[in-house]
Structures are given as structure tokens and as C-alpha cells.
Short mmCIF file of C-alpha atoms and ligand atoms in Angstrom, two decimals:
data_model
loop_
_atom_site.label_atom_id
_atom_site.label_comp_id
_atom_site.label_asym_id
_atom_site.label_seq_id
_atom_site.Cartn_x
_atom_site.Cartn_y
_atom_site.Cartn_z
CA UNK A 1 116.66 29.72 -57.43
CA UNK A 2 117.54 33.29 -57.17
CA UNK A 3 118.27 35.10 -60.29
CA UNK A 4 120.18 38.32 -61.03
CA UNK A 5 118.81 39.86 -64.06
CA UNK A 6 118.89 43.58 -65.67
CA UNK A 7 115.82 45.69 -64.04
CA UNK A 8 112.38 46.20 -65.48
CA UNK A 9 110.30 49.09 -65.92
CA UNK A 10 107.52 47.35 -63.97
CA UNK A 11 110.08 46.92 -61.04
CA UNK A 12 110.41 50.12 -59.77
CA UNK A 13 107.20 50.06 -57.97
CA UNK A 14 108.47 47.03 -55.60
CA UNK A 15 112.25 48.60 -55.92
CA UNK A 16 111.11 52.00 -54.53
CA UNK A 17 108.68 50.03 -51.86
CA UNK A 18 111.91 48.47 -50.20
CA UNK A 19 114.45 51.70 -50.64
CA UNK A 20 111.45 53.64 -48.48
CA UNK A 21 111.51 50.77 -46.01
CA UNK A 22 115.22 50.43 -45.46
CA UNK A 23 115.75 54.21 -45.08
CA UNK A 24 112.53 54.18 -42.36
CA UNK A 25 114.24 51.29 -40.39
CA UNK A 26 117.73 53.25 -39.61
CA UNK A 27 118.07 56.13 -41.11
CA UNK A 28 121.81 56.04 -41.23
CA UNK A 29 122.43 53.54 -44.27
CA UNK A 30 121.11 55.70 -47.21
CA UNK A 31 121.18 59.34 -47.86
CA UNK A 32 117.44 60.01 -49.38
CA UNK A 33 114.35 60.06 -46.65
CA UNK A 34 111.75 57.94 -47.33
CA UNK A 35 109.51 60.57 -48.77
CA UNK A 36 112.32 61.67 -51.27
CA UNK A 37 112.36 57.82 -52.83
CA UNK A 38 110.09 57.83 -56.04
CA UNK A 39 108.86 55.10 -58.29
CA UNK A 40 109.24 57.83 -61.53
CA UNK A 41 112.80 58.35 -60.08
CA UNK A 42 113.49 54.47 -60.59
CA UNK A 43 111.56 54.16 -63.50
CA UNK A 44 114.10 56.94 -65.13
CA UNK A 45 116.89 55.43 -63.77
CA UNK A 46 116.16 51.78 -65.32
CA UNK A 47 115.15 53.38 -68.31
CA UNK A 48 118.77 55.25 -68.52
CA UNK A 49 120.43 51.97 -67.99
CA UNK A 50 119.12 50.49 -71.27
CA UNK A 51 121.98 52.56 -72.71
CA UNK A 52 124.19 53.79 -70.13
CA UNK A 53 125.49 51.77 -66.81
CA UNK A 54 123.80 49.17 -65.23
CA UNK A 55 120.59 48.27 -63.10
CA UNK A 56 120.30 45.13 -61.99
CA UNK A 57 117.79 43.12 -59.49
CA UNK A 58 118.08 39.85 -57.64
CA UNK A 59 114.78 38.04 -57.26
CA UNK A 60 114.18 34.57 -56.03
CA UNK A 61 110.35 32.91 -56.19
CA UNK A 62 108.77 35.95 -57.79
CA UNK A 63 110.20 38.54 -55.13
CA UNK A 64 112.96 41.27 -55.67
CA UNK A 65 115.09 40.83 -53.15
CA UNK A 66 118.01 43.40 -53.74
CA UNK A 67 118.79 45.91 -56.54
CA UNK A 68 122.33 47.58 -57.51
CA UNK A 69 122.90 50.71 -59.66
CA UNK A 70 125.87 51.94 -61.55
CA UNK A 71 125.16 55.24 -62.80
CA UNK A 72 127.29 57.14 -65.23
CA UNK A 73 127.70 61.01 -64.25
CA UNK A 74 127.01 63.26 -67.65
CA UNK A 75 130.10 64.62 -68.55
CA UNK A 76 132.86 63.47 -71.07
CA UNK A 77 135.76 63.62 -68.81
CA UNK A 78 133.93 61.28 -66.14
CA UNK A 79 132.75 58.88 -69.44
CA UNK A 80 134.97 56.32 -67.92
CA UNK A 81 133.29 56.54 -64.01
CA UNK A 82 130.23 55.08 -62.71
CA UNK A 83 128.63 55.65 -59.19
CA UNK A 84 127.34 52.83 -57.02
CA UNK A 85 123.91 52.05 -55.29
CA UNK A 86 123.08 48.78 -53.42
CA UNK A 87 120.33 47.73 -51.20
CA UNK A 88 119.79 44.43 -50.50
CA UNK A 89 115.93 44.24 -49.36
CA UNK A 90 114.58 44.01 -45.69
CA UNK A 91 114.55 40.51 -44.35
CA UNK A 92 117.48 39.56 -47.17
CA UNK A 93 120.51 40.57 -45.94
CA UNK A 94 123.59 38.67 -44.09
CA UNK A 95 123.02 35.85 -46.86
CA UNK A 96 125.61 36.58 -49.43
CA UNK A 97 123.30 38.47 -51.59
CA UNK A 98 125.04 41.94 -51.59
CA UNK A 99 128.35 40.55 -52.07
CA UNK A 100 127.00 38.59 -55.23
CA UNK A 101 125.40 41.68 -56.66
CA UNK A 102 128.60 43.65 -56.11
CA UNK A 103 130.87 40.63 -57.65
CA UNK A 104 128.47 40.78 -60.79
CA UNK A 105 128.62 44.56 -60.88
CA UNK A 106 132.32 44.45 -60.95
CA UNK A 107 132.33 41.55 -63.52
CA UNK A 108 130.51 43.72 -65.44
CA UNK A 109 132.54 46.99 -64.73
CA UNK A 110 135.80 44.68 -65.89
CA UNK A 111 133.99 43.73 -68.93
CA UNK A 112 133.12 46.99 -69.93
CA UNK A 113 135.35 48.79 -72.78
CA UNK A 114 134.31 52.17 -70.89
CA UNK A 115 134.13 52.06 -67.17
CA UNK A 116 137.00 51.89 -65.87
CA UNK A 117 136.44 53.15 -61.83
CA UNK A 118 133.37 52.44 -59.97
CA UNK A 119 132.86 55.13 -57.09
CA UNK A 120 130.60 55.31 -54.37
CA UNK A 121 129.83 57.22 -50.58
CA UNK A 122 128.89 55.39 -47.71
CA UNK A 123 128.03 56.64 -44.42
CA UNK A 124 129.89 56.34 -41.60
CA UNK A 125 127.02 54.67 -39.77
CA UNK A 126 127.07 52.06 -42.12
CA UNK A 127 129.85 49.36 -41.27
CA UNK A 128 128.54 46.49 -42.44
CA UNK A 129 128.48 48.43 -45.89
CA UNK A 130 132.31 49.65 -45.91
CA UNK A 131 133.31 45.88 -44.87
CA UNK A 132 131.82 44.69 -47.85
CA UNK A 133 133.48 47.29 -50.21
CA UNK A 134 137.00 46.66 -48.41
CA UNK A 135 136.65 42.78 -48.78
CA UNK A 136 135.87 43.78 -52.41
CA UNK A 137 139.44 45.93 -52.86
CA UNK A 138 137.34 49.41 -52.86
CA UNK A 139 139.66 51.99 -51.34
CA UNK A 140 139.62 54.72 -48.76
CA UNK A 141 139.94 57.99 -50.51
CA UNK A 142 138.56 60.35 -48.53
CA UNK A 143 135.74 61.33 -45.59
CA UNK A 144 132.97 64.20 -45.87
CA UNK A 145 132.58 65.17 -42.40
CA UNK A 146 129.26 65.86 -41.02
CA UNK A 147 128.20 65.74 -44.95
CA UNK A 148 124.71 63.57 -43.32
CA UNK A 149 122.43 65.22 -41.22
CA UNK A 150 120.66 62.74 -39.41
CA UNK A 151 118.08 63.47 -36.65
CA UNK A 152 119.91 63.96 -34.02
CA UNK A 153 123.39 64.03 -34.90
CA UNK A 154 125.74 64.41 -38.60
CA UNK A 155 127.20 61.15 -40.06
CA UNK A 156 130.49 61.90 -42.32
CA UNK A 157 130.37 60.05 -45.86
CA UNK A 158 133.34 58.14 -46.88
CA UNK A 159 134.42 58.18 -50.34
CA UNK A 160 135.39 54.75 -51.85
CA UNK A 161 136.67 53.39 -55.21
CA UNK A 162 137.53 50.36 -57.17
CA UNK A 163 139.89 50.82 -60.22
CA UNK A 164 138.37 48.10 -63.08
CA UNK A 165 140.19 49.36 -66.08
CA UNK A 166 143.04 47.02 -67.74
CA UNK A 167 145.33 49.25 -67.75
CA UNK A 168 147.87 50.74 -64.31
CA UNK A 169 146.07 53.73 -62.66
CA UNK A 170 147.12 57.18 -63.98
CA UNK A 171 145.00 59.20 -61.67
CA UNK A 172 146.28 62.37 -59.69
CA UNK A 173 146.04 65.86 -60.50
CA UNK A 174 149.50 66.61 -59.92
CA UNK A 175 150.55 63.49 -62.26
CA UNK A 176 149.79 63.67 -66.35
C1 COA B 1 125.27 46.86 -47.09
C2 COA B 1 124.40 45.58 -47.88
C3 COA B 1 124.32 46.14 -49.49
C4 COA B 1 125.30 44.08 -47.53
O1 COA B 1 124.66 43.21 -48.18
P1 COA B 1 124.37 42.04 -47.47
O2 COA B 1 123.49 41.05 -48.07
O3 COA B 1 123.79 41.85 -46.09
O4 COA B 1 125.82 41.60 -47.34
P2 COA B 1 125.95 39.98 -47.54
O5 COA B 1 125.52 39.11 -46.68
O6 COA B 1 126.92 39.63 -48.90
O7 COA B 1 127.57 40.11 -46.56
C5 COA B 1 128.73 40.55 -47.26
C6 COA B 1 129.90 41.40 -46.35
O8 COA B 1 129.28 42.18 -45.26
C7 COA B 1 129.70 42.18 -44.43
N1 COA B 1 128.18 42.07 -43.11
C8 COA B 1 127.33 41.23 -43.31
N2 COA B 1 126.81 41.08 -42.36
C9 COA B 1 127.20 41.87 -41.29
C10 COA B 1 126.62 42.38 -40.18
N3 COA B 1 125.78 41.79 -39.90
N4 COA B 1 127.82 43.00 -39.10
C11 COA B 1 129.07 43.57 -40.37
N5 COA B 1 129.38 43.15 -41.27
C12 COA B 1 128.53 42.43 -41.77
C13 COA B 1 131.02 41.13 -44.43
O9 COA B 1 131.92 41.54 -44.36
C14 COA B 1 130.05 40.30 -45.38
O10 COA B 1 131.31 39.77 -45.21
P3 COA B 1 131.78 37.96 -45.20
O11 COA B 1 130.12 37.40 -45.87
O12 COA B 1 132.70 37.87 -46.31
O13 COA B 1 130.87 38.26 -44.05
C15 COA B 1 123.19 45.36 -46.99
O14 COA B 1 123.15 44.81 -46.23
C16 COA B 1 122.12 46.36 -47.60
O15 COA B 1 121.96 46.69 -48.53
N6 COA B 1 121.96 47.58 -46.41
C17 COA B 1 121.07 48.06 -46.47
C18 COA B 1 121.14 49.42 -47.96
C19 COA B 1 122.74 49.57 -47.48
O16 COA B 1 123.45 49.96 -46.58
N7 COA B 1 123.12 50.35 -48.66
C20 COA B 1 124.36 50.52 -48.91
C21 COA B 1 124.96 51.81 -49.30
S1 COA B 1 126.55 52.86 -49.40
#
């Protein structure tokens, strides 16, 4: 049976291994290179999520199958914003888990009294992820051209966001 639960410190090693495998197999999915994915980095993010943000994993039959992080940015003016990272682990993709993790995170965001906006950047080389976000209501907000350097070319980063706040979106630099 599959469970979606908060990540624990002891998950960090398996999470880092799954991320390294993901970026080793396809450099167009995540920004980090394999040597830049660290167990310590995930431990810190899991610890931080105990008080701010969200860090969840999907587990089935004792195996971790995916993880999702909603991280705060650290400024008071951005306290209503979290940044999304999601990785469904190799061998577990295309079975609805990404959508289940996303639905869980969006429901958490809607329940939160502080969080109103979930934002992300996704490589233009990752159509599966783009389609998933679009289908959940994330809107395209911009394109950062040639932001990601791959081994033989550049990829763009697409900026997407979902408003999960209760009130109507106020935003816009030229509006108050
Ligand atoms: C992107 C990712 C999170 C999607 O999760 P998943 O479990 O594979 O996807 P799901 O099975 O939940 O499918 C969700 C949607 O993705 C899209 N999708 C799934 N498989 C696809 C494929 N082979 N080709 C194109 N789109 C696909 C579809 O829109 C699908 O919606 P549907 O179920 O209504 O058809 C997952 O593939 C992943 O972690 N990839 C590697 C890391 C990564 O790219 N992370 C995102 C970085 S921004």
C-alpha cells in the first residue's frame, strides 16, 4: 500500500540516491548535476520543513517512490510563497504518483493560512512535467532563455505558478 507521509531525516540518503540516478539518466530534468546532490542538503531541507514548508515522500512496500518539497524563500515579503521540487523516482513514473504528490501538496497549500502561491521553474526539455503542472492549473508566467547549460546545448527555464490563497489574486507590480 502506498503512503504519502512527511519525510524523515533517515530518508535523506535514499532520496539523494534517487535524485542522483534521475539526473545521471537525463540531464534535461533537474538543474543539479549528480555530484551536486547531497545527503546533507536533503537532511537540512527535511529539518527545515518541520517548522516551515512541506517535505513529503511516497512510500510503498518499504521503498521510497518519490518526494516533493515546498520551500519558503526566507524574506518576509515572500512569506506567502513556496518553491516546488518534485521527483518521482526512476521506475515509478507514469503511474499517477506525480499527480498524487502534487494534489497532496496543493491541498496542503490551500489549507495553510500562510501560503498563497506555489511557484516553480521547469526545464523546457521536460514536457511531461510541464503537462502535469498545466493540468493542475499552474499558469505560465515567463521563460528564462538559455538558463540551463546542458552538455551540447542550452535549455530554457519556464516559470510557472499556482495561486492557492483564498482571496482573489491581487498581484502585479503596477497595482497596489
Ligand atoms: C514529472 C514527474 C513528476 C511526473 O510524475 P509521474 O508520476 O511520472 O506522472 P503521472 O503518472 O502522475 O502523470 C501525470 C501527468 O504527467 C503527464 N505524463 C505522464 N507520463 C507522460 C509521458 N510519458 N509523456 C508525456 N506526459 C506524460 C501527463 O500529463 C499525465 O497526466 P495524465 O495522467 O492525466 O495523463 C515525474 O515524471 C518525475 O519526477 N520526473 C523526473 C524528475 C522531474 O522531471 N521533476 C520535475 C522537475 S521540474
